[in-house]
Amino acid sequence: MATIVSPPHFSPVEDAENIKKACQGWGTDEKAIISILGHRNLFQRKLIRQAYLEIYHEDLIHQLKSELSSDFERAICLWVLDPPERDALLANSALQKPVPDCKVLVEITCMRSPEDLLATRRAYRCLYKRSLEEDLASRTTGDIRKLLVATASAYKYDGEEIDENLAHSEAAILHDEILGKAVDHEETIRVISTRSSAQLCAIFNRYKDIYGRSITKDLLSHPTNEYLSALRTAIRCIKNPDRYYAKVLRNAINTVGTDEDALTRVIVTRAEKDLKKITELYLKRNNESLDQAIAKEISGDYKAFLLALLGHGGI
């Protein structure tokens, strides 16, 4: 379930005009911007952005970038973007780091629906004049490259039907390649990149039934292997997305200095999808609500905006 609270009735023209008014004068009225954009759903934000462009002949994103700064600016601009554009930007940012952030790339390639991933690939090509697969191949190497390019290129079956016999045989394939220290992991990559999420969960469950350990625990036996670490992230994303995101949030908040990029990414991308379930699991596992943790660790307009996405504040 979503956490965002949006009004049933609104005027995109009025919102666009009020955002423009908040950006004029000696100082920006950040609270006014949060009160509007922090409480508008995807459909409403699209209409506001369109109205802003028609009235002022300027992209709302450009206006926000020129008026705001730091983590608040990054978070609110990501929020205003359409999800495919947002994922394309996140993927490109992850690839431009000195060491590509494979966790972000795995999240995008393994956790989006087939249609959403296809839309992200189209947005990436439009924004950067290159394909996502091309950049993944040029910025990564070895088995990580094979895994990311394969998962990014996939258009999987998205239904719930599973094949138990296939789950049994492919659980054995994964076991042999992970613990057998295989020279290559082509079969594992084939399974992860082509099987549906439902089928993969059946494979992971059968793995534990047969071998008495979860596949993620067996992957911990190679803690310094970057490919197996990326594979473990992919499996955790597919197996239990809510638990994965709750842990990302906990690590982002508990790290020295707070990992604002991870905090922003999870809240912005999940606020209209399943953030309520994620926050419930966060509370259960940490004996502290995500709202409380955010209120303690960050401040200012950035804090106010994230709390708005978590359902705080009036509309």
mmCIF file of C-alpha atoms in Angstrom:
data_model
loop_
_atom_site.group_PDB
_atom_site.id
_atom_site.type_symbol
_atom_site.label_atom_id
_atom_site.label_comp_id
_atom_site.label_asym_id
_atom_site.label_seq_id
_atom_site.Cartn_x
_atom_site.Cartn_y
_atom_site.Cartn_z
ATOM 1 C CA MET A 1 0.000 0.000 0.000
ATOM 2 C CA ALA A 2 1.000 3.583 -0.679
ATOM 3 C CA THR A 3 1.798 6.149 2.023
ATOM 4 C CA ILE A 4 1.261 9.279 -0.053
ATOM 5 C CA VAL A 5 -1.914 11.224 0.818
ATOM 6 C CA SER A 6 -3.371 13.209 -2.094
ATOM 7 C CA PRO A 7 -6.604 15.179 -2.493
ATOM 8 C CA PRO A 8 -9.419 13.737 -4.620
ATOM 9 C CA HIS A 9 -9.958 17.125 -6.276
ATOM 10 C CA PHE A 10 -7.305 19.658 -7.289
ATOM 11 C CA SER A 11 -6.465 22.240 -9.944
ATOM 12 C CA PRO A 12 -3.193 21.649 -11.837
ATOM 13 C CA VAL A 13 -3.233 25.249 -13.075
ATOM 14 C CA GLU A 14 -3.673 26.603 -9.564
ATOM 15 C CA ASP A 15 -0.912 24.313 -8.263
ATOM 16 C CA ALA A 16 1.427 25.402 -11.068
ATOM 17 C CA GLU A 17 0.724 29.061 -10.314
ATOM 18 C CA ASN A 18 1.291 28.566 -6.587
ATOM 19 C CA ILE A 19 4.593 26.789 -7.218
ATOM 20 C CA LYS A 20 5.695 29.684 -9.449
ATOM 21 C CA LYS A 21 4.657 32.152 -6.760
ATOM 22 C CA ALA A 22 6.689 30.166 -4.187
ATOM 23 C CA CYS A 23 9.768 30.529 -6.400
ATOM 24 C CA GLN A 24 9.488 34.283 -6.861
ATOM 25 C CA GLY A 25 10.737 37.063 -4.632
ATOM 26 C CA TRP A 26 13.782 37.212 -2.371
ATOM 27 C CA GLY A 27 13.525 33.659 -1.097
ATOM 28 C CA THR A 28 11.908 30.400 -2.110
ATOM 29 C CA ASP A 29 8.894 29.258 -0.103
ATOM 30 C CA GLU A 30 9.938 25.626 0.310
ATOM 31 C CA LYS A 31 7.030 24.853 2.647
ATOM 32 C CA ALA A 32 4.530 25.859 -0.026
ATOM 33 C CA ILE A 33 6.257 23.621 -2.592
ATOM 34 C CA ILE A 34 6.211 20.681 -0.161
ATOM 35 C CA SER A 35 2.544 21.279 0.691
ATOM 36 C CA ILE A 36 1.707 20.897 -3.005
ATOM 37 C CA LEU A 37 4.089 18.343 -4.511
ATOM 38 C CA GLY A 38 4.392 16.285 -1.331
ATOM 39 C CA HIS A 39 0.678 15.555 -1.542
ATOM 40 C CA ARG A 40 0.056 14.891 -5.221
ATOM 41 C CA ASN A 41 -0.053 11.454 -6.844
ATOM 42 C CA LEU A 42 1.604 10.506 -10.131
ATOM 43 C CA PHE A 43 -1.355 11.481 -12.310
ATOM 44 C CA GLN A 44 -1.702 14.824 -10.536
ATOM 45 C CA ARG A 45 2.019 15.596 -10.788
ATOM 46 C CA LYS A 46 1.949 14.911 -14.519
ATOM 47 C CA LEU A 47 -0.864 17.427 -14.960
ATOM 48 C CA ILE A 48 0.939 20.016 -12.824
ATOM 49 C CA ARG A 49 4.130 19.628 -14.844
ATOM 50 C CA GLN A 50 2.173 19.926 -18.085
ATOM 51 C CA ALA A 51 0.289 23.006 -16.846
ATOM 52 C CA TYR A 52 3.545 24.625 -15.693
ATOM 53 C CA LEU A 53 5.107 24.110 -19.113
ATOM 54 C CA GLU A 54 2.071 25.511 -20.918
ATOM 55 C CA ILE A 55 1.805 28.597 -18.682
ATOM 56 C CA TYR A 56 5.481 29.497 -18.182
ATOM 57 C CA HIS A 57 7.168 27.732 -21.143
ATOM 58 C CA GLU A 58 9.625 26.120 -18.739
ATOM 59 C CA ASP A 59 9.949 22.583 -17.413
ATOM 60 C CA LEU A 60 8.962 22.418 -13.744
ATOM 61 C CA ILE A 61 12.039 20.263 -13.089
ATOM 62 C CA HIS A 62 14.339 23.053 -14.338
ATOM 63 C CA GLN A 63 12.574 25.601 -12.131
ATOM 64 C CA LEU A 64 12.919 23.386 -9.049
ATOM 65 C CA LYS A 65 16.596 22.707 -9.756
ATOM 66 C CA SER A 66 17.310 26.432 -9.989
ATOM 67 C CA GLU A 67 15.481 27.266 -6.743
ATOM 68 C CA LEU A 68 16.275 24.346 -4.430
ATOM 69 C CA SER A 69 19.482 22.636 -3.375
ATOM 70 C CA SER A 70 21.133 19.589 -1.872
ATOM 71 C CA ASP A 71 19.211 16.463 -0.843
ATOM 72 C CA PHE A 72 15.852 18.269 -0.880
ATOM 73 C CA GLU A 73 16.301 19.339 -4.496
ATOM 74 C CA ARG A 74 17.351 15.858 -5.572
ATOM 75 C CA ALA A 75 14.446 14.185 -3.762
ATOM 76 C CA ILE A 76 11.718 16.499 -5.051
ATOM 77 C CA CYS A 77 13.014 16.426 -8.636
ATOM 78 C CA LEU A 78 13.077 12.622 -8.596
ATOM 79 C CA TRP A 79 9.533 12.688 -7.241
ATOM 80 C CA VAL A 80 8.249 14.924 -10.051
ATOM 81 C CA LEU A 81 9.758 12.739 -12.775
ATOM 82 C CA ASP A 82 7.717 9.965 -14.359
ATOM 83 C CA PRO A 83 8.851 6.579 -12.940
ATOM 84 C CA PRO A 84 10.613 5.454 -16.172
ATOM 85 C CA GLU A 85 12.548 8.741 -16.345
ATOM 86 C CA ARG A 86 13.354 8.442 -12.645
ATOM 87 C CA ASP A 87 14.684 4.894 -12.989
ATOM 88 C CA ALA A 88 16.700 5.885 -16.054
ATOM 89 C CA LEU A 89 18.283 8.744 -14.099
ATOM 90 C CA LEU A 90 18.994 6.505 -11.091
ATOM 91 C CA ALA A 91 20.569 3.870 -13.334
ATOM 92 C CA ASN A 92 22.751 6.420 -15.105
ATOM 93 C CA SER A 93 23.857 7.973 -11.808
ATOM 94 C CA ALA A 94 24.756 4.520 -10.484
ATOM 95 C CA LEU A 95 26.783 3.798 -13.619
ATOM 96 C CA GLN A 96 28.666 7.116 -13.504
ATOM 97 C CA LYS A 97 30.180 6.446 -10.084
ATOM 98 C CA PRO A 98 33.892 5.473 -10.037
ATOM 99 C CA VAL A 99 32.710 1.996 -9.027
ATOM 100 C CA PRO A 100 29.213 1.425 -10.420
ATOM 101 C CA ASP A 101 26.578 0.962 -7.707
ATOM 102 C CA CYS A 102 25.411 -2.529 -8.576
ATOM 103 C CA LYS A 103 22.755 -2.602 -5.854
ATOM 104 C CA VAL A 104 20.840 0.243 -7.501
ATOM 105 C CA LEU A 105 21.206 -1.394 -10.912
ATOM 106 C CA VAL A 106 20.012 -4.746 -9.574
ATOM 107 C CA GLU A 107 16.983 -3.102 -7.937
ATOM 108 C CA ILE A 108 15.939 -1.583 -11.239
ATOM 109 C CA THR A 109 16.591 -4.594 -13.438
ATOM 110 C CA CYS A 110 15.222 -7.245 -11.072
ATOM 111 C CA MET A 111 12.338 -5.570 -9.226
ATOM 112 C CA ARG A 112 10.434 -3.726 -11.930
ATOM 113 C CA SER A 113 7.617 -5.340 -13.873
ATOM 114 C CA PRO A 114 8.415 -6.305 -17.487
ATOM 115 C CA GLU A 115 6.438 -3.300 -18.771
ATOM 116 C CA ASP A 116 8.062 -0.897 -16.303
ATOM 117 C CA LEU A 117 11.561 -2.120 -17.174
ATOM 118 C CA LEU A 118 10.816 -1.761 -20.885
ATOM 119 C CA ALA A 119 9.606 1.807 -20.279
ATOM 120 C CA THR A 120 12.807 2.543 -18.319
ATOM 121 C CA ARG A 121 14.944 1.274 -21.179
ATOM 122 C CA ARG A 122 13.061 3.525 -23.587
ATOM 123 C CA ALA A 123 13.432 6.516 -21.283
ATOM 124 C CA TYR A 124 17.151 5.819 -20.870
ATOM 125 C CA ARG A 125 17.669 5.711 -24.635
ATOM 126 C CA CYS A 126 15.726 8.964 -25.051
ATOM 127 C CA LEU A 127 17.624 10.789 -22.277
ATOM 128 C CA TYR A 128 21.164 9.601 -22.994
ATOM 129 C CA LYS A 129 21.109 8.614 -26.695
ATOM 130 C CA ARG A 130 22.473 5.213 -25.715
ATOM 131 C CA SER A 131 20.823 2.016 -24.565
ATOM 132 C CA LEU A 132 20.878 0.993 -20.916
ATOM 133 C CA GLU A 133 22.350 -2.345 -21.961
ATOM 134 C CA GLU A 134 25.142 -0.571 -23.846
ATOM 135 C CA ASP A 135 26.149 1.443 -20.786
ATOM 136 C CA LEU A 136 25.892 -1.569 -18.475
ATOM 137 C CA ALA A 137 28.207 -3.490 -20.788
ATOM 138 C CA SER A 138 30.740 -0.652 -21.035
ATOM 139 C CA ARG A 139 30.854 0.206 -17.305
ATOM 140 C CA THR A 140 30.948 -3.294 -15.798
ATOM 141 C CA THR A 141 32.986 -6.436 -16.398
ATOM 142 C CA GLY A 142 32.943 -10.207 -16.015
ATOM 143 C CA ASP A 143 29.981 -12.067 -14.546
ATOM 144 C CA ILE A 144 28.464 -8.866 -13.098
ATOM 145 C CA ARG A 145 28.253 -7.497 -16.633
ATOM 146 C CA LYS A 146 26.596 -10.698 -17.841
ATOM 147 C CA LEU A 147 24.084 -10.642 -14.978
ATOM 148 C CA LEU A 148 23.120 -6.976 -15.357
ATOM 149 C CA VAL A 149 22.895 -6.987 -19.153
ATOM 150 C CA ALA A 150 20.824 -10.185 -19.083
ATOM 151 C CA THR A 151 18.375 -8.918 -16.448
ATOM 152 C CA ALA A 152 18.086 -5.496 -18.107
ATOM 153 C CA SER A 153 17.376 -7.082 -21.502
ATOM 154 C CA ALA A 154 14.722 -9.491 -20.228
ATOM 155 C CA TYR A 155 10.991 -9.318 -20.803
ATOM 156 C CA LYS A 156 9.795 -12.008 -18.430
ATOM 157 C CA TYR A 157 6.495 -13.762 -17.916
ATOM 158 C CA ASP A 158 4.764 -11.868 -15.113
ATOM 159 C CA GLY A 159 2.138 -14.372 -13.976
ATOM 160 C CA GLU A 160 1.816 -16.667 -10.969
ATOM 161 C CA GLU A 161 2.027 -20.098 -12.626
ATOM 162 C CA ILE A 162 5.013 -22.220 -11.602
ATOM 163 C CA ASP A 163 6.580 -25.534 -12.589
ATOM 164 C CA GLU A 164 7.640 -27.526 -9.512
ATOM 165 C CA ASN A 165 9.745 -30.019 -11.469
ATOM 166 C CA LEU A 166 11.640 -27.195 -13.102
ATOM 167 C CA ALA A 167 12.100 -25.556 -9.703
ATOM 168 C CA HIS A 168 13.714 -28.758 -8.397
ATOM 169 C CA SER A 169 16.117 -29.155 -11.321
ATOM 170 C CA GLU A 170 17.135 -25.502 -11.426
ATOM 171 C CA ALA A 171 17.636 -25.357 -7.654
ATOM 172 C CA ALA A 172 20.281 -28.032 -8.203
ATOM 173 C CA ILE A 173 21.873 -25.957 -10.972
ATOM 174 C CA LEU A 174 22.133 -22.927 -8.691
ATOM 175 C CA HIS A 175 23.565 -25.037 -5.854
ATOM 176 C CA ASP A 176 26.233 -26.603 -8.054
ATOM 177 C CA GLU A 177 27.373 -23.300 -9.539
ATOM 178 C CA ILE A 178 27.347 -21.375 -6.230
ATOM 179 C CA LEU A 179 29.052 -23.969 -4.026
ATOM 180 C CA GLY A 180 30.939 -25.811 -6.735
ATOM 181 C CA LYS A 181 33.037 -22.712 -7.461
ATOM 182 C CA ALA A 182 32.182 -22.899 -11.143
ATOM 183 C CA VAL A 183 34.471 -21.275 -13.688
ATOM 184 C CA ASP A 184 31.488 -19.379 -15.079
ATOM 185 C CA HIS A 185 27.929 -18.853 -13.932
ATOM 186 C CA GLU A 186 26.082 -18.830 -17.231
ATOM 187 C CA GLU A 187 23.353 -21.215 -16.106
ATOM 188 C CA THR A 188 22.685 -19.250 -12.918
ATOM 189 C CA ILE A 189 22.484 -16.013 -14.921
ATOM 190 C CA ARG A 190 20.139 -17.722 -17.407
ATOM 191 C CA VAL A 191 17.813 -18.795 -14.600
ATOM 192 C CA ILE A 192 17.783 -15.423 -12.811
ATOM 193 C CA SER A 193 17.284 -13.423 -15.997
ATOM 194 C CA THR A 194 14.632 -15.556 -17.717
ATOM 195 C CA ARG A 195 12.404 -17.102 -15.042
ATOM 196 C CA SER A 196 9.427 -15.201 -13.652
ATOM 197 C CA SER A 197 9.510 -13.877 -10.098
ATOM 198 C CA ALA A 198 6.988 -16.539 -9.042
ATOM 199 C CA GLN A 199 9.097 -19.303 -10.586
ATOM 200 C CA LEU A 200 12.282 -17.946 -9.011
ATOM 201 C CA CYS A 201 10.649 -17.884 -5.566
ATOM 202 C CA ALA A 202 9.655 -21.519 -6.101
ATOM 203 C CA ILE A 203 13.275 -22.314 -7.028
ATOM 204 C CA PHE A 204 14.615 -20.566 -3.912
ATOM 205 C CA ASN A 205 12.107 -22.388 -1.690
ATOM 206 C CA ARG A 206 12.989 -25.739 -3.236
ATOM 207 C CA TYR A 207 16.697 -24.944 -2.746
ATOM 208 C CA LYS A 208 16.133 -24.596 0.997
ATOM 209 C CA ASP A 209 13.982 -27.738 1.109
ATOM 210 C CA ILE A 210 16.667 -29.823 -0.596
ATOM 211 C CA TYR A 211 19.840 -28.438 0.977
ATOM 212 C CA GLY A 212 18.608 -27.241 4.374
ATOM 213 C CA ARG A 213 19.941 -23.701 3.928
ATOM 214 C CA SER A 214 18.679 -20.648 2.124
ATOM 215 C CA ILE A 215 20.447 -19.759 -1.081
ATOM 216 C CA THR A 216 21.361 -16.333 0.313
ATOM 217 C CA LYS A 217 23.189 -17.962 3.243
ATOM 218 C CA ASP A 218 25.201 -20.128 0.880
ATOM 219 C CA LEU A 219 26.157 -16.995 -1.058
ATOM 220 C CA LEU A 220 27.627 -15.533 2.134
ATOM 221 C CA SER A 221 30.379 -18.140 1.961
ATOM 222 C CA HIS A 222 32.023 -15.903 -0.684
ATOM 223 C CA PRO A 223 31.847 -12.463 0.990
ATOM 224 C CA THR A 224 34.489 -10.801 -1.204
ATOM 225 C CA ASN A 225 33.172 -12.020 -4.559
ATOM 226 C CA GLU A 226 31.537 -8.988 -6.190
ATOM 227 C CA TYR A 227 29.469 -11.008 -8.641
ATOM 228 C CA LEU A 228 28.079 -13.300 -5.930
ATOM 229 C CA SER A 229 27.315 -10.238 -3.809
ATOM 230 C CA ALA A 230 25.324 -8.771 -6.721
ATOM 231 C CA LEU A 231 23.621 -12.139 -7.225
ATOM 232 C CA ARG A 232 22.665 -12.223 -3.545
ATOM 233 C CA THR A 233 21.172 -8.734 -3.862
ATOM 234 C CA ALA A 234 19.157 -9.870 -6.903
ATOM 235 C CA ILE A 235 17.830 -12.908 -5.045
ATOM 236 C CA ARG A 236 16.886 -10.857 -1.978
ATOM 237 C CA CYS A 237 15.088 -8.324 -4.204
ATOM 238 C CA ILE A 238 13.079 -11.044 -5.924
ATOM 239 C CA LYS A 239 12.427 -13.234 -2.898
ATOM 240 C CA ASN A 240 11.176 -10.604 -0.446
ATOM 241 C CA PRO A 241 11.137 -7.021 -1.779
ATOM 242 C CA ASP A 242 9.634 -5.517 1.408
ATOM 243 C CA ARG A 243 12.321 -7.049 3.618
ATOM 244 C CA TYR A 244 15.016 -5.961 1.175
ATOM 245 C CA TYR A 245 13.857 -2.337 1.167
ATOM 246 C CA ALA A 246 13.407 -2.269 4.956
ATOM 247 C CA LYS A 247 17.037 -3.342 5.301
ATOM 248 C CA VAL A 248 18.214 -0.736 2.775
ATOM 249 C CA LEU A 249 16.444 1.922 4.842
ATOM 250 C CA ARG A 250 17.937 0.652 8.093
ATOM 251 C CA ASN A 251 21.444 0.634 6.622
ATOM 252 C CA ALA A 252 20.923 4.122 5.138
ATOM 253 C CA ILE A 253 19.884 5.548 8.494
ATOM 254 C CA ASN A 254 22.355 3.657 10.667
ATOM 255 C CA THR A 255 25.436 4.397 8.582
ATOM 256 C CA VAL A 256 27.749 7.192 9.709
ATOM 257 C CA GLY A 257 26.388 10.432 8.274
ATOM 258 C CA THR A 258 23.226 8.846 6.802
ATOM 259 C CA ASP A 259 23.100 7.584 3.213
ATOM 260 C CA GLU A 260 20.681 10.188 1.827
ATOM 261 C CA ASP A 261 20.823 8.766 -1.710
ATOM 262 C CA ALA A 262 19.538 5.369 -0.561
ATOM 263 C CA LEU A 263 16.979 6.935 1.781
ATOM 264 C CA THR A 264 15.624 9.160 -0.989
ATOM 265 C CA ARG A 265 15.623 6.375 -3.566
ATOM 266 C CA VAL A 266 13.541 3.976 -1.509
ATOM 267 C CA ILE A 267 10.997 6.506 -0.219
ATOM 268 C CA VAL A 268 10.513 8.267 -3.554
ATOM 269 C CA THR A 269 10.235 5.082 -5.650
ATOM 270 C CA ARG A 270 7.984 3.164 -3.216
ATOM 271 C CA ALA A 271 5.727 5.900 -1.747
ATOM 272 C CA GLU A 272 2.985 5.179 -4.304
ATOM 273 C CA LYS A 273 3.455 1.414 -4.290
ATOM 274 C CA ASP A 274 4.287 -0.572 -1.147
ATOM 275 C CA LEU A 275 5.964 1.835 1.281
ATOM 276 C CA LYS A 276 3.298 1.277 3.951
ATOM 277 C CA LYS A 277 4.198 -2.435 4.136
ATOM 278 C CA ILE A 278 7.899 -1.566 4.141
ATOM 279 C CA THR A 279 7.479 0.896 7.010
ATOM 280 C CA GLU A 280 5.472 -1.668 9.012
ATOM 281 C CA LEU A 281 8.283 -4.197 8.591
ATOM 282 C CA TYR A 282 10.859 -1.520 9.470
ATOM 283 C CA LEU A 283 9.048 -0.845 12.747
ATOM 284 C CA LYS A 284 8.803 -4.554 13.543
ATOM 285 C CA ARG A 285 12.509 -5.142 12.947
ATOM 286 C CA ASN A 286 13.909 -1.956 14.513
ATOM 287 C CA ASN A 287 11.533 -1.130 17.388
ATOM 288 C CA GLU A 288 11.331 2.383 15.970
ATOM 289 C CA SER A 289 9.153 3.792 13.220
ATOM 290 C CA LEU A 290 10.749 5.039 10.026
ATOM 291 C CA ASP A 291 9.145 8.433 10.706
ATOM 292 C CA GLN A 292 10.899 8.645 14.076
ATOM 293 C CA ALA A 293 14.233 7.576 12.604
ATOM 294 C CA ILE A 294 14.001 10.188 9.840
ATOM 295 C CA ALA A 295 12.999 12.916 12.300
ATOM 296 C CA LYS A 296 16.111 12.147 14.376
ATOM 297 C CA GLU A 297 18.644 11.736 11.579
ATOM 298 C CA ILE A 298 17.829 14.469 9.059
ATOM 299 C CA SER A 299 16.453 17.987 9.219
ATOM 300 C CA GLY A 300 14.984 20.934 7.388
ATOM 301 C CA ASP A 301 13.010 20.862 4.162
ATOM 302 C CA TYR A 302 14.446 17.485 3.190
ATOM 303 C CA LYS A 303 13.003 15.942 6.358
ATOM 304 C CA ALA A 304 9.656 17.695 5.863
ATOM 305 C CA PHE A 305 9.392 16.428 2.291
ATOM 306 C CA LEU A 306 10.217 12.795 3.143
ATOM 307 C CA LEU A 307 7.724 12.888 6.004
ATOM 308 C CA ALA A 308 5.090 14.253 3.594
ATOM 309 C CA LEU A 309 5.675 11.245 1.329
ATOM 310 C CA LEU A 310 5.222 9.043 4.382
ATOM 311 C CA GLY A 311 1.759 10.513 4.870
ATOM 312 C CA HIS A 312 2.380 13.402 7.269
ATOM 313 C CA GLY A 313 0.892 16.869 6.922
ATOM 314 C CA GLY A 314 -2.391 18.163 5.618
ATOM 315 C CA ILE A 315 -3.573 18.357 2.021
#
